[in-house]
PDB file of C-alpha atoms in Angstrom:
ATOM      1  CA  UNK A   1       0.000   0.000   0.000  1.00  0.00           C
ATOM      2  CA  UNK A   2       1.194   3.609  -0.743  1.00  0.00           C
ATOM      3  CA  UNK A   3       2.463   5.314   2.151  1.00  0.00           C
ATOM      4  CA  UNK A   4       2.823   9.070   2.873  1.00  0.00           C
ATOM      5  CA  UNK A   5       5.690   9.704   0.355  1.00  0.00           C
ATOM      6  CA  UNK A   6       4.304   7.842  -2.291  1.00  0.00           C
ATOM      7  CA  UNK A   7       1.116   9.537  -1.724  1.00  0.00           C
ATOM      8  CA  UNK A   8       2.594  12.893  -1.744  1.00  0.00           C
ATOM      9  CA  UNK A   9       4.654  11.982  -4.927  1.00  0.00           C
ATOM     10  CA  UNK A  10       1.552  11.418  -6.681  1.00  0.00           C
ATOM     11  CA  UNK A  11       0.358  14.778  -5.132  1.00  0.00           C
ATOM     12  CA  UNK A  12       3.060  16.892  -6.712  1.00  0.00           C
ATOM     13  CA  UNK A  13       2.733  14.807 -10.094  1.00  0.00           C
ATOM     14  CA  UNK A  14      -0.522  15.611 -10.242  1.00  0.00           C
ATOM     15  CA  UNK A  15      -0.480  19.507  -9.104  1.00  0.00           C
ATOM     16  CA  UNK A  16       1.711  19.861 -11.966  1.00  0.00           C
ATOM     17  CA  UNK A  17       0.049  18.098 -14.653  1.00  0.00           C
ATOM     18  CA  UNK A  18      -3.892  19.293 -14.141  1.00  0.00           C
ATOM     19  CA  UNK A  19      -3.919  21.763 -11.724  1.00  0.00           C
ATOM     20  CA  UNK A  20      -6.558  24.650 -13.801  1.00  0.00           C
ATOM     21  CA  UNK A  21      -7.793  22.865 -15.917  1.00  0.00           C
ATOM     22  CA  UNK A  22     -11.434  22.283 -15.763  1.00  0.00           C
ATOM     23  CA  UNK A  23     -13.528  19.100 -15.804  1.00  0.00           C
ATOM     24  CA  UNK A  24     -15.315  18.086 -19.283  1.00  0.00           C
ATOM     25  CA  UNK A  25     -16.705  14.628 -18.613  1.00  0.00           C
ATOM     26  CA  UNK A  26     -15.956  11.788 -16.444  1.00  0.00           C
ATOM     27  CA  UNK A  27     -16.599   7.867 -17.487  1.00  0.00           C
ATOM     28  CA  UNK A  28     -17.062   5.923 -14.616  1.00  0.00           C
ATOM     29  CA  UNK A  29     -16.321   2.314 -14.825  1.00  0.00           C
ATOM     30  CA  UNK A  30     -16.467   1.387 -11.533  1.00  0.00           C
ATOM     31  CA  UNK A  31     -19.208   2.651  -9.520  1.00  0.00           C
ATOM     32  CA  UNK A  32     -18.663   1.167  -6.475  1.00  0.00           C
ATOM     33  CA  UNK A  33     -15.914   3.037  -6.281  1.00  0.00           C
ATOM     34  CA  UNK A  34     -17.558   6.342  -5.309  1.00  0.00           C
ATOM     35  CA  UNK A  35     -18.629   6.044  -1.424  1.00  0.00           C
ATOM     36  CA  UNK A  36     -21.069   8.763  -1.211  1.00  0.00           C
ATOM     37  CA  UNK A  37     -22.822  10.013  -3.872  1.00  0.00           C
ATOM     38  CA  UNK A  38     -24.532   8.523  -6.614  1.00  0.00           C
ATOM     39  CA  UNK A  39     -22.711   8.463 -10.545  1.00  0.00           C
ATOM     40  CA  UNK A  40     -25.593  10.688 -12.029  1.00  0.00           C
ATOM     41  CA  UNK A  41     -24.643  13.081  -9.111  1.00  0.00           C
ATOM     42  CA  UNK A  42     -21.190  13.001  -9.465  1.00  0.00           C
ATOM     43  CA  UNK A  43     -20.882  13.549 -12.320  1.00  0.00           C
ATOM     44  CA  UNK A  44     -23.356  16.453 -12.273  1.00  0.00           C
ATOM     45  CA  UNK A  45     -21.516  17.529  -9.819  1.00  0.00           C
ATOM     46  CA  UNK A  46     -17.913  17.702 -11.203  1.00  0.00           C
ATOM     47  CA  UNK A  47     -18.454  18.444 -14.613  1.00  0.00           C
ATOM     48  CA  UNK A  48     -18.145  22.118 -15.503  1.00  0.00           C
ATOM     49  CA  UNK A  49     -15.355  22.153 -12.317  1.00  0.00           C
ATOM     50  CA  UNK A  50     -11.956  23.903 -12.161  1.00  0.00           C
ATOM     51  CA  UNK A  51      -9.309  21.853 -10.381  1.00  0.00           C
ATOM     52  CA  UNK A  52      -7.629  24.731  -8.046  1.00  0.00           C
ATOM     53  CA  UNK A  53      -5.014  22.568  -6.823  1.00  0.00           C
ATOM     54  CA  UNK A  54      -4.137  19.175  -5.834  1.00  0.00           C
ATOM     55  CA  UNK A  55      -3.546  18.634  -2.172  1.00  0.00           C
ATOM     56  CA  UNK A  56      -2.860  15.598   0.161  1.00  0.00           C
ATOM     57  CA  UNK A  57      -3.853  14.873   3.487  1.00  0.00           C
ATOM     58  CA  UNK A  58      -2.590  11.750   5.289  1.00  0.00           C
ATOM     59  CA  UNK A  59      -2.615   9.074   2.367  1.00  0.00           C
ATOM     60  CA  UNK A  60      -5.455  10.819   1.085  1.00  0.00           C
ATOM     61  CA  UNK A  61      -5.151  13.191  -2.226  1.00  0.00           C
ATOM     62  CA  UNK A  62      -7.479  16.158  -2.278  1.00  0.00           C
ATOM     63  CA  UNK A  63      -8.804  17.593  -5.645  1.00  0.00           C
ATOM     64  CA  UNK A  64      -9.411  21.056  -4.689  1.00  0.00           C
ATOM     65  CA  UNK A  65     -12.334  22.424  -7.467  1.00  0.00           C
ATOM     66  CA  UNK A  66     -13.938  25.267  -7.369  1.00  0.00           C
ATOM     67  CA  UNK A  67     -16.891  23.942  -5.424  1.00  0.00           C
ATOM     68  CA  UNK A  68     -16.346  20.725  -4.106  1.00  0.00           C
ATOM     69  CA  UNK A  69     -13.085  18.698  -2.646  1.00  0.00           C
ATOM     70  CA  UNK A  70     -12.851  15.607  -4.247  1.00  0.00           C
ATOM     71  CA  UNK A  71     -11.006  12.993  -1.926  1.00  0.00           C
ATOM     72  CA  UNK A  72      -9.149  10.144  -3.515  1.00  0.00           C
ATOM     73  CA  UNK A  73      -7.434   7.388  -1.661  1.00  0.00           C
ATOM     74  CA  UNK A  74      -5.466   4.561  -3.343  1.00  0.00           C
ATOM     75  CA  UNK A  75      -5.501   1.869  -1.035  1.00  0.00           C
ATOM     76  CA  UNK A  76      -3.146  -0.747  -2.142  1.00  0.00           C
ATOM     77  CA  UNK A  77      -2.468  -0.740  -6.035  1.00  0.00           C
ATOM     78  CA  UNK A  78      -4.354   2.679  -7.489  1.00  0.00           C
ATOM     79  CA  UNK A  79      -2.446   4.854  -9.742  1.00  0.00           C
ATOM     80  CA  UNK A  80      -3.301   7.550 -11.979  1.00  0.00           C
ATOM     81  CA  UNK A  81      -2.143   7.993 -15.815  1.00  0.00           C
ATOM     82  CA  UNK A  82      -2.114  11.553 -17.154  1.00  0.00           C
ATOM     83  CA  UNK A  83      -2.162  10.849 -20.713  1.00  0.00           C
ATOM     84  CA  UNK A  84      -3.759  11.932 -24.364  1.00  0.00           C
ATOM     85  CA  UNK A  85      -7.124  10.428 -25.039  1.00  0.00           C
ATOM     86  CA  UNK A  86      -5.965   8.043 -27.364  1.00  0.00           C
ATOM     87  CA  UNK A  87      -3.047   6.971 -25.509  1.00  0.00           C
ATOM     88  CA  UNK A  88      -3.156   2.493 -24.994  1.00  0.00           C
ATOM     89  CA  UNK A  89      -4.709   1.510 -21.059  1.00  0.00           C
ATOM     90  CA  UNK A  90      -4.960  -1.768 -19.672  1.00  0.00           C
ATOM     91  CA  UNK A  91      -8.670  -1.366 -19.372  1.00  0.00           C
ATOM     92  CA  UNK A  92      -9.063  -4.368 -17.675  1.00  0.00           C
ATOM     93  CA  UNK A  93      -8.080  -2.293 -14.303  1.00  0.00           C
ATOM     94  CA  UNK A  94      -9.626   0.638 -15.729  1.00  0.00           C
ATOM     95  CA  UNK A  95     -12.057   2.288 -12.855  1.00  0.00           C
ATOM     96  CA  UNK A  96     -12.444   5.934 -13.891  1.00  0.00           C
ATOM     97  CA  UNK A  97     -11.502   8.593 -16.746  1.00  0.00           C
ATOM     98  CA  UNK A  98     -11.477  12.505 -16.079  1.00  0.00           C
ATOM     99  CA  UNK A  99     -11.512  14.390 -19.436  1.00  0.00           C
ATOM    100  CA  UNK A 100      -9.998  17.627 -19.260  1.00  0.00           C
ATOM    101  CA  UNK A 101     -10.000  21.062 -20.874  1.00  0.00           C
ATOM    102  CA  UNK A 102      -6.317  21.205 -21.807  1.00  0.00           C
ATOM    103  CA  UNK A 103      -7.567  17.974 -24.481  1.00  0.00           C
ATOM    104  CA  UNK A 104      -5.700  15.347 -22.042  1.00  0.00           C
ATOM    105  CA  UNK A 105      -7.204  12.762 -19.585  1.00  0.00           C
ATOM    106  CA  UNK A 106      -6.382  11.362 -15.806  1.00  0.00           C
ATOM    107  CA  UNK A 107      -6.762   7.722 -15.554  1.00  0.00           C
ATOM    108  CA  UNK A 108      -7.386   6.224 -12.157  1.00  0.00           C
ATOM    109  CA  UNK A 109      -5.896   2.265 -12.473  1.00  0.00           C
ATOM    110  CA  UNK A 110      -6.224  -0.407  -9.785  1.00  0.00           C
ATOM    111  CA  UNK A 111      -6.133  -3.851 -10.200  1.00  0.00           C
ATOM    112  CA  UNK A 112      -7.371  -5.361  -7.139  1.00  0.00           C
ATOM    113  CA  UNK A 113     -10.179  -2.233  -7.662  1.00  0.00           C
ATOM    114  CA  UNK A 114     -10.086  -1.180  -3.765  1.00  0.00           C
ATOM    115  CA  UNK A 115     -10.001   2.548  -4.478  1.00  0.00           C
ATOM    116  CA  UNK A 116     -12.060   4.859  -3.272  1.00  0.00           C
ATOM    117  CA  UNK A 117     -13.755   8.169  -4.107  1.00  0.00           C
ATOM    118  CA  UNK A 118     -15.674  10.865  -1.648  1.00  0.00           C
ATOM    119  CA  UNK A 119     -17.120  14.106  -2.607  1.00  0.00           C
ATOM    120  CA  UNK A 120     -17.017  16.762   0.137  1.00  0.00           C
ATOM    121  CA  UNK A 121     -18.705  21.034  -0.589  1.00  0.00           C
ATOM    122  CA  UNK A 122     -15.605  23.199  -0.480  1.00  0.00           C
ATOM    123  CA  UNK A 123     -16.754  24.365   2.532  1.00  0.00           C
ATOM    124  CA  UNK A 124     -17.605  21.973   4.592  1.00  0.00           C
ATOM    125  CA  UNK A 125     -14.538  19.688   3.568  1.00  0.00           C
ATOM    126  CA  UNK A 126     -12.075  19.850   6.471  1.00  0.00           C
ATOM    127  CA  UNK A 127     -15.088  19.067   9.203  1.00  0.00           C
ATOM    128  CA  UNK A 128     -15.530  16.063   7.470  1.00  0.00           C
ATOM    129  CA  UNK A 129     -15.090  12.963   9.857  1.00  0.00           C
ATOM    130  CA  UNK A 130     -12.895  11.559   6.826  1.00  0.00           C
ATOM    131  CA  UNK A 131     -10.440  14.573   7.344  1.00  0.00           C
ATOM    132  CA  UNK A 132     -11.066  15.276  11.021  1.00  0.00           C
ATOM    133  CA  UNK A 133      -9.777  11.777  12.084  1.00  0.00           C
ATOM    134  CA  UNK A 134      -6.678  11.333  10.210  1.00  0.00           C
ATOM    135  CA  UNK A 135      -3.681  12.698  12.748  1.00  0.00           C
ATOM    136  CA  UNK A 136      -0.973  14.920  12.612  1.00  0.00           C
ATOM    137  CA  UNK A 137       1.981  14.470   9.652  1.00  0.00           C
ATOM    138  CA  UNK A 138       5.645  15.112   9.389  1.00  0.00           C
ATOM    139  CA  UNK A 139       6.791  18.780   9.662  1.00  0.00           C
ATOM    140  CA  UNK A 140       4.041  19.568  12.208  1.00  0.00           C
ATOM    141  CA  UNK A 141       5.192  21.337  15.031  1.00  0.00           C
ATOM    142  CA  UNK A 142       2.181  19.671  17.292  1.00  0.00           C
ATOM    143  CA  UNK A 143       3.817  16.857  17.456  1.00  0.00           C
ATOM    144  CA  UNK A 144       5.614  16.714  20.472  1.00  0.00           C
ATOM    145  CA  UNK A 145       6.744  13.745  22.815  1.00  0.00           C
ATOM    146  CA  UNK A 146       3.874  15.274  25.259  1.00  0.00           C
ATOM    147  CA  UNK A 147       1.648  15.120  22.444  1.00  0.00           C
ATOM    148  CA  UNK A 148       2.376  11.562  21.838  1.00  0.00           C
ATOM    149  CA  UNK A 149       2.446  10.472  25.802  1.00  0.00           C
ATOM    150  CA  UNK A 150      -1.204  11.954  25.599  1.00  0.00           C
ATOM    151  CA  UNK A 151      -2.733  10.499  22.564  1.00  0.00           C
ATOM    152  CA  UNK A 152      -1.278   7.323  23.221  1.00  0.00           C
ATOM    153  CA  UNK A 153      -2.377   6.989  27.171  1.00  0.00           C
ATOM    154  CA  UNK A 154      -4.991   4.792  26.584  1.00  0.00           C
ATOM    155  CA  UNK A 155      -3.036   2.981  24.093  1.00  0.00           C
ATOM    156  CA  UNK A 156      -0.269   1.624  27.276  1.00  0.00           C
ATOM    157  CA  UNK A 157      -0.505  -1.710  26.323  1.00  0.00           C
ATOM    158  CA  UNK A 158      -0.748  -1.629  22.768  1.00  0.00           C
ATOM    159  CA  UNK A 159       3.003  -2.280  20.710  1.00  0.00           C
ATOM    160  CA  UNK A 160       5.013   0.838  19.132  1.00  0.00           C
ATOM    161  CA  UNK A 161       4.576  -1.022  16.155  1.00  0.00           C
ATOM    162  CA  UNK A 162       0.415  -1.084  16.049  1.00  0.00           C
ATOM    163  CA  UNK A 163       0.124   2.391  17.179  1.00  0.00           C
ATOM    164  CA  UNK A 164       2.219   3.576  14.766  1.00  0.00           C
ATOM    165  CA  UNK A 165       0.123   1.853  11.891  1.00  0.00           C
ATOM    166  CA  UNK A 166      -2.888   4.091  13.414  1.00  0.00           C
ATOM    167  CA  UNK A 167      -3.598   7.055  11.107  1.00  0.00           C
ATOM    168  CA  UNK A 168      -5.555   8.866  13.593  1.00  0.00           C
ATOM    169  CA  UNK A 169      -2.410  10.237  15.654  1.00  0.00           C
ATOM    170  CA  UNK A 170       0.554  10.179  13.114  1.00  0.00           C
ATOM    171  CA  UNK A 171      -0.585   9.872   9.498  1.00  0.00           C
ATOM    172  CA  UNK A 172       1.158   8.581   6.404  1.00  0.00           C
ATOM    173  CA  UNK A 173       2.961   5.668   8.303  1.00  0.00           C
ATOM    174  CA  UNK A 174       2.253   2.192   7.132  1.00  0.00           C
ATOM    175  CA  UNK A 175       4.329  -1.398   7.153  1.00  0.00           C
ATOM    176  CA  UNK A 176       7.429  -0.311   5.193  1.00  0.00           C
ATOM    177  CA  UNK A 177       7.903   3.080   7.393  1.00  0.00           C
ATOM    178  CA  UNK A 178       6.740   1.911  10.578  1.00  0.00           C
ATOM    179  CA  UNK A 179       9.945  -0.784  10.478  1.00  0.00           C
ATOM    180  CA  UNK A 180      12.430   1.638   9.058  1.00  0.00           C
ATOM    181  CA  UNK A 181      11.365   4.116  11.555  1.00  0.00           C
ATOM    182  CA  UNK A 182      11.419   1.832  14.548  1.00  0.00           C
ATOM    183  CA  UNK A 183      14.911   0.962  13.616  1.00  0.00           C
ATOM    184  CA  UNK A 184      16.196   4.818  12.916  1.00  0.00           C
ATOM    185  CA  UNK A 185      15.060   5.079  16.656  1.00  0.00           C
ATOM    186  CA  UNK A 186      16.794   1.967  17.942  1.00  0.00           C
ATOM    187  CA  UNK A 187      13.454   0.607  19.247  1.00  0.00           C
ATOM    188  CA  UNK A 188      12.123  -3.156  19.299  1.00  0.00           C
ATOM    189  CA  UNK A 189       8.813  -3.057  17.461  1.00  0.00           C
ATOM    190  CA  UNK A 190       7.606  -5.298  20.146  1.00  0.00           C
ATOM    191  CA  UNK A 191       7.659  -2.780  22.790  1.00  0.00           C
ATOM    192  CA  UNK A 192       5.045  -1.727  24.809  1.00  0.00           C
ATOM    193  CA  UNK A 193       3.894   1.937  24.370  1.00  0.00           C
ATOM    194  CA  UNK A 194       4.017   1.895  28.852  1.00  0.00           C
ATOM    195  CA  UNK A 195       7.649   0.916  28.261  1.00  0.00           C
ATOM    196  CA  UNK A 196       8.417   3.710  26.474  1.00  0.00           C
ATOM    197  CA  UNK A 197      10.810   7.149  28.101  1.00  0.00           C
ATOM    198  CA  UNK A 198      10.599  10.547  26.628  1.00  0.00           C
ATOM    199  CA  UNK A 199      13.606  10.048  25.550  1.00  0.00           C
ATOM    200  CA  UNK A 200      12.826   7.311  23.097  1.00  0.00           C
ATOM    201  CA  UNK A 201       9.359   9.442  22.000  1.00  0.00           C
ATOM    202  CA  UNK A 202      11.345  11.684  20.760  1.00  0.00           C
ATOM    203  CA  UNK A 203      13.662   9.402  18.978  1.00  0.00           C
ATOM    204  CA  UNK A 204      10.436   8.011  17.210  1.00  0.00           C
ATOM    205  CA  UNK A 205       9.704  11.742  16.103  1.00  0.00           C
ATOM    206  CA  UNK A 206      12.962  12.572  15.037  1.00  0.00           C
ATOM    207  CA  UNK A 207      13.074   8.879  13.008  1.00  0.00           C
ATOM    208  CA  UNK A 208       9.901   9.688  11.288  1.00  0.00           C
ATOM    209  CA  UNK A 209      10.580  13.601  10.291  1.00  0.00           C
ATOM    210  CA  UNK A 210      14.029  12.421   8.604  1.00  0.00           C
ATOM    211  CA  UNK A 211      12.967   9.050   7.058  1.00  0.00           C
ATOM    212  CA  UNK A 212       9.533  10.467   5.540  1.00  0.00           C
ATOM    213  CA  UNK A 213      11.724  13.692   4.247  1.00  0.00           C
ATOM    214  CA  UNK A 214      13.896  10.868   3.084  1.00  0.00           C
ATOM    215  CA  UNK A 215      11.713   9.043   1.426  1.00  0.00           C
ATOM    216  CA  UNK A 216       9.682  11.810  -0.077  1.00  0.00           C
ATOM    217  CA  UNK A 217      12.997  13.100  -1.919  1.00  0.00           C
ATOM    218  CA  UNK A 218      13.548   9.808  -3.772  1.00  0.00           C
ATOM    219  CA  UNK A 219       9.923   9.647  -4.952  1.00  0.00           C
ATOM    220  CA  UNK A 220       8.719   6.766  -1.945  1.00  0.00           C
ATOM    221  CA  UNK A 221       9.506   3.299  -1.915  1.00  0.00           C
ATOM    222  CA  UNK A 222       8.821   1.112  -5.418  1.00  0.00           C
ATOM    223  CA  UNK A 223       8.336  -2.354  -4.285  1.00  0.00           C
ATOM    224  CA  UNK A 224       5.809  -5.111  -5.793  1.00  0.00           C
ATOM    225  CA  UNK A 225       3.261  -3.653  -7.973  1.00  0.00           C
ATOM    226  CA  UNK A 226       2.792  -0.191  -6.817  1.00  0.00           C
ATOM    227  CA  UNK A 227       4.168   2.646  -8.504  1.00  0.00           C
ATOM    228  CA  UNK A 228       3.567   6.281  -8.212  1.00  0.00           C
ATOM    229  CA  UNK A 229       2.193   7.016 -12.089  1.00  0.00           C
ATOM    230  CA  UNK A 230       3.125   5.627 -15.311  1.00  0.00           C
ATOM    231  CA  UNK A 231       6.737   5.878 -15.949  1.00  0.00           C
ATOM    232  CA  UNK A 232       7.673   7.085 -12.270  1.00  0.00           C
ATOM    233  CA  UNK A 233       9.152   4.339  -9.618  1.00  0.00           C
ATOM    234  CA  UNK A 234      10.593   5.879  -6.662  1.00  0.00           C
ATOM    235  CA  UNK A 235      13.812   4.283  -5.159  1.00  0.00           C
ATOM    236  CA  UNK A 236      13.800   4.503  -1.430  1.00  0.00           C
ATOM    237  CA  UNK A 237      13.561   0.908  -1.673  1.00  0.00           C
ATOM    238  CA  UNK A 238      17.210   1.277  -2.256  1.00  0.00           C
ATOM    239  CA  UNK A 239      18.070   2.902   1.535  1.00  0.00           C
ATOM    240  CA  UNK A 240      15.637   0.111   3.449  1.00  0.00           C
ATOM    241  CA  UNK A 241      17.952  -0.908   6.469  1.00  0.00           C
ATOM    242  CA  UNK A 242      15.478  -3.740   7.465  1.00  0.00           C
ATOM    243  CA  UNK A 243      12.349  -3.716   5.509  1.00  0.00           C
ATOM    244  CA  UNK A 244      12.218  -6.877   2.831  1.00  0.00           C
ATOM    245  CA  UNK A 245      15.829  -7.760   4.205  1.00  0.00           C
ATOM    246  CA  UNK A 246      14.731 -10.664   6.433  1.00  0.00           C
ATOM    247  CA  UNK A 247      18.000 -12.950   6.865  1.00  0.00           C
ATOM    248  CA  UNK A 248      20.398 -10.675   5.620  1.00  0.00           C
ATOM    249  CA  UNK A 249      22.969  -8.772   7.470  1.00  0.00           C
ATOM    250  CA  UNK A 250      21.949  -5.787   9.415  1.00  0.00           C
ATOM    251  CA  UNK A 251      24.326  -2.698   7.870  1.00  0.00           C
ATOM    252  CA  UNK A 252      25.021  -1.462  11.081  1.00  0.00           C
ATOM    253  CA  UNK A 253      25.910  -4.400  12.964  1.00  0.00           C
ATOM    254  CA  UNK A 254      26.468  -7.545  11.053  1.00  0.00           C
ATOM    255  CA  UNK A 255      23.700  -9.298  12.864  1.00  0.00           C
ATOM    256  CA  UNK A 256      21.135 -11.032  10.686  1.00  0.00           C
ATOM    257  CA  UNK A 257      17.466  -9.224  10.406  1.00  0.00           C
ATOM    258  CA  UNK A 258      14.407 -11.092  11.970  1.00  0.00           C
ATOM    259  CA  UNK A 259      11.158 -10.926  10.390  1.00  0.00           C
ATOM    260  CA  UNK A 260       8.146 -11.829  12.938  1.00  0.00           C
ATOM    261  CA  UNK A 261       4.203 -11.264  12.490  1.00  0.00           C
ATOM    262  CA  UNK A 262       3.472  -8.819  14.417  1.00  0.00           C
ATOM    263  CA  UNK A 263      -0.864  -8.191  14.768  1.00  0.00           C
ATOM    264  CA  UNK A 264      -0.997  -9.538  11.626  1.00  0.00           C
ATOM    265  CA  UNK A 265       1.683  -8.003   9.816  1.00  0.00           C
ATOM    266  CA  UNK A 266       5.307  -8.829   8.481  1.00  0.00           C
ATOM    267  CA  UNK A 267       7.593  -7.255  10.684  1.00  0.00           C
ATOM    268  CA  UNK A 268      11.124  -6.788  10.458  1.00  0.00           C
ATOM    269  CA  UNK A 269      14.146  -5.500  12.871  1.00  0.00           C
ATOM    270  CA  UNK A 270      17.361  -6.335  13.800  1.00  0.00           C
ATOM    271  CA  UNK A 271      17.454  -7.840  17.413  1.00  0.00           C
ATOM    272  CA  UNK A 272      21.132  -6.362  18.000  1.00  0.00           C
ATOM    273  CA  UNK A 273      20.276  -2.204  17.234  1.00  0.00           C
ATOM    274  CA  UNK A 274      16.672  -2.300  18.226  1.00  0.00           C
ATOM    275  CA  UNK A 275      16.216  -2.441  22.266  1.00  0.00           C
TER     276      UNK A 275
END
């Protein structure tokens, strides 16, 4: 699944590419795709729109229009292709087409077809629950080791590793980052959020600032089938110290990585750095 910087390398793709044009006519090939609003209504409603700007909030991309905010997510596979009309798509993952005003189109791909689509009134957008719930990200300067002891409180018993997955405190983190961040910070993903001192908070905040600004500078991580839009792959992968490396030799200390499920997930550190 996309994480933050693949999300937000999508983001500035996009800005660039379609950012004023307006909105001609939209085929929708996958209605289920669209959570709250019907396709006669959608459409009505985004046809004739200006795209403002393209913004991002957690792993969620924002199509700021003149009226409306159009929220995309990608879940684990979506991509979009900014192409001409006649341009050659696998339309067997095909799920929705935007025509523009410039003449071009944005494709939204996704083969397993998990995407989803929300439309939100410009004003109303950020009370949304959909925006109001997803947490803090990166840069902000709210996020403090107080503000972490505090959100996390009734969390005590709950792993560094499943809190960190939560999108309602820190957003943008998922498998890939949580590991690489856990091991920046020198902490055992098994470790109980009780267990915890300040001074190890803050080596989770610093870990996540520099691996996210990191990651976001080499376009995210390109691993499996996702990649950010056609003829993009970001290479983070290339920096992991522990993700995907189970059995291999940490690059720090020699010692091999473990890889463990962890609530369900693949999970990997080295036993030797991480306390």
């Amino acid at each position: 699944m996309p994480e933050l910087p693949e999300v937000e390398t999508v983001r500035r793709f996009l800005d660039k590419s379609i950012s004023h044009s307006k909105i001609v006519n939209i085929n929708i090939y996958v209605p289920k795709s669209i959570k709250n609003a019907s396709q006669e209504d959608f459409k009505l409603k985004l046809i004739g729109q200006r795209i403002e700007h393209i913004s991002r909030k957690g792993k969620h991309i924002l199509f700021i229009l003149d009226d409306y905010v159009l929220i995309s997510h990608l879940r684990m596979e979506g991509k979009y292709f900014y192409q001409k009309v006649d341009d050659e798509i696998n339309k067997k993952h095909l799920m929705m087409e935007f025509f523009l005003s410039n003449g071009m189109v944005l494709r939204y791909l996704d083969t397993r077809k998990f995407g989803t689509f929300h439309l939100i009134e410009k004003k109303q957008w950020e009370k949304n629950p959909l925006v109001t719930k997803i947490g803090k990200e990166l840069f902000d300067e709210d996020i403090t080791v107080n503000y972490l002891k505090q959100s996390w409180h009734k969390r005590k018993n709950a792993t560094i590793k499943l809190v960190l997955l939560e999108q309602n405190i820190i957003a943008g983190i998922g498998n890939i980052y949580a590991d690489e961040i856990l091991f920046k910070a020198k902490i055992l993903p098994t470790r109980k959020i009780h267990e915890l001192c300040d001074l190890e908070y803050q080596a989770i905040i610093d870990a996540y600032r520099e691996i996210m600004a990191h990651a976001i500078e080499h376009k995210g991580t390109t691993i499996a089938t996702f990649h950010s839009q056609q003829g993009v792959s970001g290479n983070y992968q290339k920096f992991l110290k522990v993700y995907g490396r189970s059995k291999q030799k940490c690059f720090i200390c020699g010692t091999e990585i473990k890889k463990i499920k962890l609530n369900g997930r693949g999970t990997h550190y080295c036993p030797s750095c991480q306390k």
